[in-house]
Amino acid sequence: MKTFTSGMGRNLAARWGRPSQVALVAAALSFGVTSVSLAASEPSPEEAAAAADSAWTDLKFDLFGDRKLVEGTDVVSLDAPKRAADPAIVPMTIRLDPEKDIRKVTLVIDENPSPVAGTFTLAKGAGVTELSTRVRVNAYTDVHVVAEAADGTLYVTKQFVKAAGGCAAPAAKDPEVAAREMGRMKLRDFGEVEGAADRREAQLQIRHPNNSGLQKDQVTLLYIPAHFITDLDVERGGQPVFSMTGGISISEDPNFRFTYEGDSAEPFHVKAVDTEGKVFEETFPVTAS
């Protein structure tokens, strides 16, 4: 697996702009002009992002090889803000066609230091057709969602998100408070989904700093070691609903809102494991709040 960075080529393009602009600056300097405004030649963040080489070409090959990705369908959709209010807490909602037997969903933030935010495995018949979470976005980027059906077909959609600095943004919570509350969970059941009597909706919240490894201690200015939830399993009545393998792009205090099917009396059981090997488990009746 490659480590994906913006690369020297993209850094130069973002800094100096188009080749014609670079030539203009060079010509001015060669004739002794000393007051050339480099700022005027620098592209906007939108222009720099549009001109940069896309990381997706390499990412999709490393993640899915030569397998075909089907675009332009309604099998999978992504709802995300075009411009994020807070790059460290960017809401993402994934919707899946209930007529398709989707078994796996991969959320990829192309320009993040660790692009795969999370891979979600959906249990057969669990009714997970909508899944929301919050992520960090480090630079203007495409966000891709790839949904894999039981027959192996891969469906993909994308959305461009304007945000920057989310992976290095300071934690919102005091470290001592975060350590004290780490592992606490809350699950709320919202009842039946409007217009879908066979489907219900719930929300899981987990207290955890989910440190990215790119944040600095605001006192010592030293980097805070990466510490995040790597594995999550959600069950109902002893049967799996979904599981997640996560990375540094999931926001502080991970939050997952999801649909499900089944008897409302069955309790939920949640198990989470983090990078330090700490295990957090809790059982909830669906009326927990």
mmCIF file of C-alpha atoms in Angstrom:
data_model
loop_
_atom_site.group_PDB
_atom_site.id
_atom_site.type_symbol
_atom_site.label_atom_id
_atom_site.label_comp_id
_atom_site.label_asym_id
_atom_site.label_seq_id
_atom_site.Cartn_x
_atom_site.Cartn_y
_atom_site.Cartn_z
ATOM 1 C CA MET A 1 0.000 0.000 0.000
ATOM 2 C CA LYS A 2 1.359 3.392 -0.940
ATOM 3 C CA THR A 3 1.609 6.382 1.347
ATOM 4 C CA PHE A 4 -0.337 9.120 -0.373
ATOM 5 C CA THR A 5 0.975 12.645 -0.149
ATOM 6 C CA SER A 6 0.484 15.637 -2.367
ATOM 7 C CA GLY A 7 3.983 15.232 -3.855
ATOM 8 C CA MET A 8 6.524 17.788 -4.981
ATOM 9 C CA GLY A 9 4.787 18.337 -8.292
ATOM 10 C CA ARG A 10 1.529 19.275 -6.685
ATOM 11 C CA ASN A 11 3.226 21.458 -4.071
ATOM 12 C CA LEU A 12 4.932 23.437 -6.834
ATOM 13 C CA ALA A 13 1.717 23.743 -8.785
ATOM 14 C CA ALA A 14 -0.158 24.948 -5.723
ATOM 15 C CA ARG A 15 2.558 27.492 -4.907
ATOM 16 C CA TRP A 16 3.439 28.905 -8.306
ATOM 17 C CA GLY A 17 0.271 28.299 -10.321
ATOM 18 C CA ARG A 18 0.035 27.518 -14.014
ATOM 19 C CA PRO A 19 3.176 27.224 -16.232
ATOM 20 C CA SER A 20 2.260 30.473 -18.022
ATOM 21 C CA GLN A 21 2.238 32.300 -14.705
ATOM 22 C CA VAL A 22 5.641 30.898 -13.755
ATOM 23 C CA ALA A 23 7.054 32.011 -17.128
ATOM 24 C CA LEU A 24 5.670 35.511 -16.595
ATOM 25 C CA VAL A 25 7.386 35.842 -13.218
ATOM 26 C CA ALA A 26 10.681 34.503 -14.620
ATOM 27 C CA ALA A 27 10.591 36.946 -17.546
ATOM 28 C CA ALA A 28 9.912 39.889 -15.255
ATOM 29 C CA LEU A 29 12.826 38.993 -12.999
ATOM 30 C CA SER A 30 15.179 38.570 -15.972
ATOM 31 C CA PHE A 31 14.532 42.182 -16.991
ATOM 32 C CA GLY A 32 15.357 43.500 -13.550
ATOM 33 C CA VAL A 33 11.817 43.957 -12.274
ATOM 34 C CA THR A 34 12.068 43.872 -8.513
ATOM 35 C CA SER A 35 8.499 44.423 -7.470
ATOM 36 C CA VAL A 36 6.700 41.464 -9.017
ATOM 37 C CA SER A 37 3.790 40.451 -6.848
ATOM 38 C CA LEU A 38 3.939 36.705 -6.432
ATOM 39 C CA ALA A 39 0.740 36.819 -4.442
ATOM 40 C CA ALA A 40 -1.127 37.972 -7.528
ATOM 41 C CA SER A 41 0.049 34.908 -9.453
ATOM 42 C CA GLU A 42 -0.867 32.360 -6.802
ATOM 43 C CA PRO A 43 -4.043 30.411 -7.538
ATOM 44 C CA SER A 44 -6.978 30.275 -5.159
ATOM 45 C CA PRO A 45 -7.416 27.091 -3.076
ATOM 46 C CA GLU A 46 -10.177 26.039 -5.478
ATOM 47 C CA GLU A 47 -7.911 26.541 -8.516
ATOM 48 C CA ALA A 48 -5.000 24.742 -6.868
ATOM 49 C CA ALA A 49 -7.210 21.778 -5.974
ATOM 50 C CA ALA A 50 -8.642 21.616 -9.490
ATOM 51 C CA ALA A 51 -5.177 21.767 -11.090
ATOM 52 C CA ALA A 52 -3.582 19.181 -8.792
ATOM 53 C CA ASP A 53 -3.211 15.567 -9.855
ATOM 54 C CA SER A 54 -5.976 13.489 -8.320
ATOM 55 C CA ALA A 55 -4.940 10.949 -5.711
ATOM 56 C CA TRP A 56 -7.958 8.827 -6.635
ATOM 57 C CA THR A 57 -6.286 7.145 -9.613
ATOM 58 C CA ASP A 58 -3.708 5.473 -7.374
ATOM 59 C CA LEU A 59 -6.076 5.031 -4.460
ATOM 60 C CA LYS A 60 -8.730 3.118 -6.351
ATOM 61 C CA PHE A 61 -6.124 0.755 -7.818
ATOM 62 C CA ASP A 62 -4.524 0.055 -4.434
ATOM 63 C CA LEU A 63 -7.914 -0.472 -2.783
ATOM 64 C CA PHE A 64 -9.796 -2.292 -5.544
ATOM 65 C CA GLY A 65 -7.221 -3.301 -8.135
ATOM 66 C CA ASP A 66 -8.527 -3.594 -11.693
ATOM 67 C CA ARG A 67 -12.120 -4.175 -10.608
ATOM 68 C CA LYS A 68 -14.692 -2.043 -12.392
ATOM 69 C CA LEU A 69 -16.356 0.729 -10.384
ATOM 70 C CA VAL A 70 -19.859 1.557 -11.591
ATOM 71 C CA GLU A 71 -20.611 5.287 -11.595
ATOM 72 C CA GLY A 72 -23.737 7.347 -12.192
ATOM 73 C CA THR A 73 -26.305 5.177 -10.405
ATOM 74 C CA ASP A 74 -28.551 5.709 -7.396
ATOM 75 C CA VAL A 75 -27.234 2.630 -5.625
ATOM 76 C CA VAL A 76 -25.021 4.772 -3.374
ATOM 77 C CA SER A 77 -25.164 8.494 -2.637
ATOM 78 C CA LEU A 78 -23.208 10.829 -0.387
ATOM 79 C CA ASP A 79 -24.545 13.889 1.394
ATOM 80 C CA ALA A 80 -21.706 16.166 2.573
ATOM 81 C CA PRO A 81 -21.294 19.952 2.845
ATOM 82 C CA LYS A 82 -19.703 21.646 -0.153
ATOM 83 C CA ARG A 83 -17.875 23.919 2.301
ATOM 84 C CA ALA A 84 -17.373 22.611 5.835
ATOM 85 C CA ALA A 85 -18.099 24.846 8.809
ATOM 86 C CA ASP A 86 -15.485 22.966 10.867
ATOM 87 C CA PRO A 87 -12.869 20.839 9.046
ATOM 88 C CA ALA A 88 -12.424 18.636 12.117
ATOM 89 C CA ILE A 89 -16.130 17.707 12.274
ATOM 90 C CA VAL A 90 -17.481 17.294 8.748
ATOM 91 C CA PRO A 91 -20.791 15.398 8.581
ATOM 92 C CA MET A 92 -21.104 12.612 6.008
ATOM 93 C CA THR A 93 -24.299 10.697 5.256
ATOM 94 C CA ILE A 94 -24.191 7.629 3.020
ATOM 95 C CA ARG A 95 -27.431 6.308 1.519
ATOM 96 C CA LEU A 96 -27.785 2.885 -0.084
ATOM 97 C CA ASP A 97 -30.441 1.441 -2.372
ATOM 98 C CA PRO A 98 -32.526 -0.926 -0.188
ATOM 99 C CA GLU A 99 -33.149 -3.092 -3.263
ATOM 100 C CA LYS A 100 -29.432 -3.877 -3.492
ATOM 101 C CA ASP A 101 -27.721 -6.236 -1.074
ATOM 102 C CA ILE A 102 -24.831 -3.961 -0.106
ATOM 103 C CA ARG A 103 -22.349 -5.704 2.179
ATOM 104 C CA LYS A 104 -19.407 -3.299 2.392
ATOM 105 C CA VAL A 105 -18.941 0.476 2.223
ATOM 106 C CA THR A 106 -15.573 2.228 1.986
ATOM 107 C CA LEU A 107 -15.351 5.954 2.769
ATOM 108 C CA VAL A 108 -12.283 7.588 1.180
ATOM 109 C CA ILE A 109 -11.145 11.185 1.717
ATOM 110 C CA ASP A 110 -8.738 11.421 -1.194
ATOM 111 C CA GLU A 111 -6.339 14.117 0.041
ATOM 112 C CA ASN A 112 -6.181 13.142 3.714
ATOM 113 C CA PRO A 113 -2.842 11.790 5.050
ATOM 114 C CA SER A 114 -4.619 8.478 5.638
ATOM 115 C CA PRO A 115 -7.325 8.510 2.955
ATOM 116 C CA VAL A 116 -9.483 5.571 4.065
ATOM 117 C CA ALA A 117 -11.629 7.033 6.833
ATOM 118 C CA GLY A 118 -13.477 3.806 7.458
ATOM 119 C CA THR A 119 -14.571 0.511 5.966
ATOM 120 C CA PHE A 120 -18.033 -0.632 7.065
ATOM 121 C CA THR A 121 -19.162 -4.240 6.756
ATOM 122 C CA LEU A 122 -22.958 -4.537 6.737
ATOM 123 C CA ALA A 123 -24.674 -7.714 7.884
ATOM 124 C CA LYS A 124 -27.083 -9.432 5.528
ATOM 125 C CA GLY A 125 -30.668 -8.449 6.310
ATOM 126 C CA ALA A 126 -29.644 -5.916 8.952
ATOM 127 C CA GLY A 127 -31.330 -3.071 7.056
ATOM 128 C CA VAL A 128 -28.423 -0.648 7.117
ATOM 129 C CA THR A 129 -29.386 1.535 4.156
ATOM 130 C CA GLU A 130 -28.304 4.847 5.666
ATOM 131 C CA LEU A 131 -25.166 5.539 7.691
ATOM 132 C CA SER A 132 -23.853 8.871 8.962
ATOM 133 C CA THR A 133 -20.638 9.833 10.705
ATOM 134 C CA ARG A 134 -18.304 12.823 11.157
ATOM 135 C CA VAL A 135 -14.812 13.070 9.705
ATOM 136 C CA ARG A 136 -11.721 15.245 9.523
ATOM 137 C CA VAL A 137 -10.885 16.823 6.160
ATOM 138 C CA ASN A 138 -7.309 18.025 5.754
ATOM 139 C CA ALA A 139 -7.428 19.737 2.350
ATOM 140 C CA TYR A 140 -9.825 20.599 -0.455
ATOM 141 C CA THR A 141 -10.686 17.146 -1.727
ATOM 142 C CA ASP A 142 -12.986 14.710 -3.432
ATOM 143 C CA VAL A 143 -14.639 12.296 -1.045
ATOM 144 C CA HIS A 144 -15.446 8.908 -2.579
ATOM 145 C CA VAL A 145 -17.812 6.242 -1.315
ATOM 146 C CA VAL A 146 -17.569 2.745 -2.768
ATOM 147 C CA ALA A 147 -20.382 0.298 -2.034
ATOM 148 C CA GLU A 148 -19.837 -3.394 -2.674
ATOM 149 C CA ALA A 149 -22.866 -5.616 -3.305
ATOM 150 C CA ALA A 150 -23.097 -9.278 -2.339
ATOM 151 C CA ASP A 151 -22.458 -10.240 -5.975
ATOM 152 C CA GLY A 152 -19.161 -8.320 -5.928
ATOM 153 C CA THR A 153 -20.307 -5.328 -7.996
ATOM 154 C CA LEU A 154 -18.684 -2.061 -6.898
ATOM 155 C CA TYR A 155 -20.681 1.167 -7.064
ATOM 156 C CA VAL A 156 -19.015 4.544 -6.532
ATOM 157 C CA THR A 157 -20.040 8.136 -5.958
ATOM 158 C CA LYS A 158 -18.111 11.259 -4.986
ATOM 159 C CA GLN A 159 -18.479 14.806 -3.720
ATOM 160 C CA PHE A 160 -15.983 17.658 -3.559
ATOM 161 C CA VAL A 161 -15.580 19.205 -0.094
ATOM 162 C CA LYS A 162 -13.921 22.519 0.664
ATOM 163 C CA ALA A 163 -12.157 22.233 4.027
ATOM 164 C CA ALA A 164 -8.571 22.360 5.264
ATOM 165 C CA GLY A 165 -6.576 21.567 8.400
ATOM 166 C CA GLY A 166 -9.008 19.135 9.984
ATOM 167 C CA CYS A 167 -6.456 16.415 10.768
ATOM 168 C CA ALA A 168 -4.214 18.835 12.674
ATOM 169 C CA ALA A 169 -6.972 20.825 14.387
ATOM 170 C CA PRO A 170 -6.629 20.916 18.203
ATOM 171 C CA ALA A 171 -8.923 18.662 20.212
ATOM 172 C CA ALA A 172 -12.131 20.319 21.314
ATOM 173 C CA LYS A 173 -12.070 18.710 24.733
ATOM 174 C CA ASP A 174 -9.605 19.135 27.600
ATOM 175 C CA PRO A 175 -7.219 16.107 27.595
ATOM 176 C CA GLU A 176 -7.940 15.291 31.242
ATOM 177 C CA VAL A 177 -11.675 15.297 30.623
ATOM 178 C CA ALA A 178 -11.220 13.234 27.453
ATOM 179 C CA ALA A 179 -9.163 10.635 29.354
ATOM 180 C CA ARG A 180 -11.714 10.465 32.147
ATOM 181 C CA GLU A 181 -14.654 9.976 29.800
ATOM 182 C CA MET A 182 -12.889 7.696 27.314
ATOM 183 C CA GLY A 183 -14.950 4.683 26.317
ATOM 184 C CA ARG A 184 -18.297 5.953 27.549
ATOM 185 C CA MET A 185 -21.064 5.161 25.100
ATOM 186 C CA LYS A 186 -24.549 6.414 24.428
ATOM 187 C CA LEU A 187 -27.133 4.857 22.127
ATOM 188 C CA ARG A 188 -30.405 6.498 21.207
ATOM 189 C CA ASP A 189 -33.234 4.879 19.267
ATOM 190 C CA PHE A 190 -35.329 7.167 17.045
ATOM 191 C CA GLY A 191 -38.006 4.600 16.222
ATOM 192 C CA GLU A 192 -39.418 3.886 12.794
ATOM 193 C CA VAL A 193 -38.063 5.708 9.762
ATOM 194 C CA GLU A 194 -40.764 7.842 8.174
ATOM 195 C CA GLY A 195 -42.126 6.115 5.103
ATOM 196 C CA ALA A 196 -40.380 2.813 5.916
ATOM 197 C CA ALA A 197 -42.311 0.938 8.579
ATOM 198 C CA ASP A 198 -39.909 -2.020 8.481
ATOM 199 C CA ARG A 199 -36.873 0.136 9.233
ATOM 200 C CA ARG A 200 -35.785 1.914 12.405
ATOM 201 C CA GLU A 201 -32.999 4.407 13.145
ATOM 202 C CA ALA A 202 -30.479 4.678 15.974
ATOM 203 C CA GLN A 203 -27.431 6.741 16.897
ATOM 204 C CA LEU A 204 -24.287 5.577 18.667
ATOM 205 C CA GLN A 205 -21.849 7.995 20.326
ATOM 206 C CA ILE A 206 -18.479 6.966 21.790
ATOM 207 C CA ARG A 207 -16.316 9.205 23.936
ATOM 208 C CA HIS A 208 -12.783 8.954 22.576
ATOM 209 C CA PRO A 209 -10.187 11.587 21.571
ATOM 210 C CA ASN A 210 -9.442 9.752 18.312
ATOM 211 C CA ASN A 211 -6.139 11.624 18.102
ATOM 212 C CA SER A 212 -4.802 11.760 14.558
ATOM 213 C CA GLY A 213 -1.083 11.970 15.383
ATOM 214 C CA LEU A 214 -0.934 15.318 13.539
ATOM 215 C CA GLN A 215 -2.251 17.447 16.394
ATOM 216 C CA LYS A 216 0.007 19.391 18.745
ATOM 217 C CA ASP A 217 -0.210 19.785 22.484
ATOM 218 C CA GLN A 218 -1.145 23.434 22.929
ATOM 219 C CA VAL A 219 1.247 23.796 25.884
ATOM 220 C CA THR A 220 4.342 21.779 24.887
ATOM 221 C CA LEU A 221 3.802 22.147 21.106
ATOM 222 C CA LEU A 222 4.815 18.491 20.772
ATOM 223 C CA TYR A 223 2.806 16.160 18.575
ATOM 224 C CA ILE A 224 0.194 14.111 20.398
ATOM 225 C CA PRO A 225 0.587 10.390 19.573
ATOM 226 C CA ALA A 226 -2.092 8.869 17.373
ATOM 227 C CA HIS A 227 -4.748 7.171 19.473
ATOM 228 C CA PHE A 228 -8.016 6.207 17.817
ATOM 229 C CA ILE A 229 -10.674 3.525 17.546
ATOM 230 C CA THR A 230 -9.635 0.891 15.027
ATOM 231 C CA ASP A 231 -12.485 -1.609 15.299
ATOM 232 C CA LEU A 232 -16.167 -1.310 16.092
ATOM 233 C CA ASP A 233 -18.823 -4.031 16.209
ATOM 234 C CA VAL A 234 -22.543 -3.374 16.622
ATOM 235 C CA GLU A 235 -24.956 -6.259 17.286
ATOM 236 C CA ARG A 236 -28.656 -6.672 18.070
ATOM 237 C CA GLY A 237 -29.975 -9.721 19.847
ATOM 238 C CA GLY A 238 -26.662 -11.475 19.282
ATOM 239 C CA GLN A 239 -26.757 -10.854 15.534
ATOM 240 C CA PRO A 240 -24.384 -8.458 13.737
ATOM 241 C CA VAL A 241 -25.673 -5.149 12.378
ATOM 242 C CA PHE A 242 -22.448 -3.590 11.111
ATOM 243 C CA SER A 243 -18.760 -3.409 11.899
ATOM 244 C CA MET A 244 -16.163 -0.776 11.103
ATOM 245 C CA THR A 245 -12.420 -0.662 10.629
ATOM 246 C CA GLY A 246 -11.459 2.980 11.170
ATOM 247 C CA GLY A 247 -8.511 5.330 10.917
ATOM 248 C CA ILE A 248 -7.408 8.827 11.907
ATOM 249 C CA SER A 249 -9.989 10.579 9.748
ATOM 250 C CA ILE A 250 -12.928 9.748 12.020
ATOM 251 C CA SER A 251 -13.585 12.771 14.238
ATOM 252 C CA GLU A 252 -13.110 13.103 17.975
ATOM 253 C CA ASP A 253 -15.920 11.379 19.930
ATOM 254 C CA PRO A 254 -16.996 9.104 17.055
ATOM 255 C CA ASN A 255 -20.656 9.298 16.161
ATOM 256 C CA PHE A 256 -22.624 6.876 13.967
ATOM 257 C CA ARG A 257 -26.272 7.198 13.006
ATOM 258 C CA PHE A 258 -27.724 4.229 11.129
ATOM 259 C CA THR A 259 -30.889 2.450 10.042
ATOM 260 C CA TYR A 260 -31.684 -1.144 10.951
ATOM 261 C CA GLU A 261 -34.440 -3.747 10.709
ATOM 262 C CA GLY A 262 -35.833 -6.152 13.278
ATOM 263 C CA ASP A 263 -37.735 -6.509 16.528
ATOM 264 C CA SER A 264 -37.499 -3.274 18.525
ATOM 265 C CA ALA A 265 -37.244 -5.262 21.783
ATOM 266 C CA GLU A 266 -33.840 -6.732 20.922
ATOM 267 C CA PRO A 267 -30.967 -5.050 22.816
ATOM 268 C CA PHE A 268 -27.877 -3.610 21.173
ATOM 269 C CA HIS A 269 -24.381 -4.706 22.096
ATOM 270 C CA VAL A 270 -21.409 -2.521 21.118
ATOM 271 C CA LYS A 271 -17.712 -3.359 21.286
ATOM 272 C CA ALA A 272 -14.919 -0.942 20.349
ATOM 273 C CA VAL A 273 -11.130 -1.440 20.343
ATOM 274 C CA ASP A 274 -8.536 1.320 20.015
ATOM 275 C CA THR A 275 -4.887 1.522 18.957
ATOM 276 C CA GLU A 276 -3.699 0.971 22.531
ATOM 277 C CA GLY A 277 -5.617 -2.292 22.766
ATOM 278 C CA LYS A 278 -8.239 -0.876 25.111
ATOM 279 C CA VAL A 279 -11.611 -2.577 24.788
ATOM 280 C CA PHE A 280 -14.892 -0.789 25.467
ATOM 281 C CA GLU A 281 -18.150 -2.754 25.625
ATOM 282 C CA GLU A 282 -21.715 -1.941 26.542
ATOM 283 C CA THR A 283 -25.199 -3.373 26.091
ATOM 284 C CA PHE A 284 -28.203 -1.113 25.490
ATOM 285 C CA PRO A 285 -31.938 -1.641 25.253
ATOM 286 C CA VAL A 286 -33.220 0.253 22.193
ATOM 287 C CA THR A 287 -34.794 2.816 24.519
ATOM 288 C CA ALA A 288 -31.349 3.871 25.865
ATOM 289 C CA SER A 289 -30.634 7.595 25.722
#
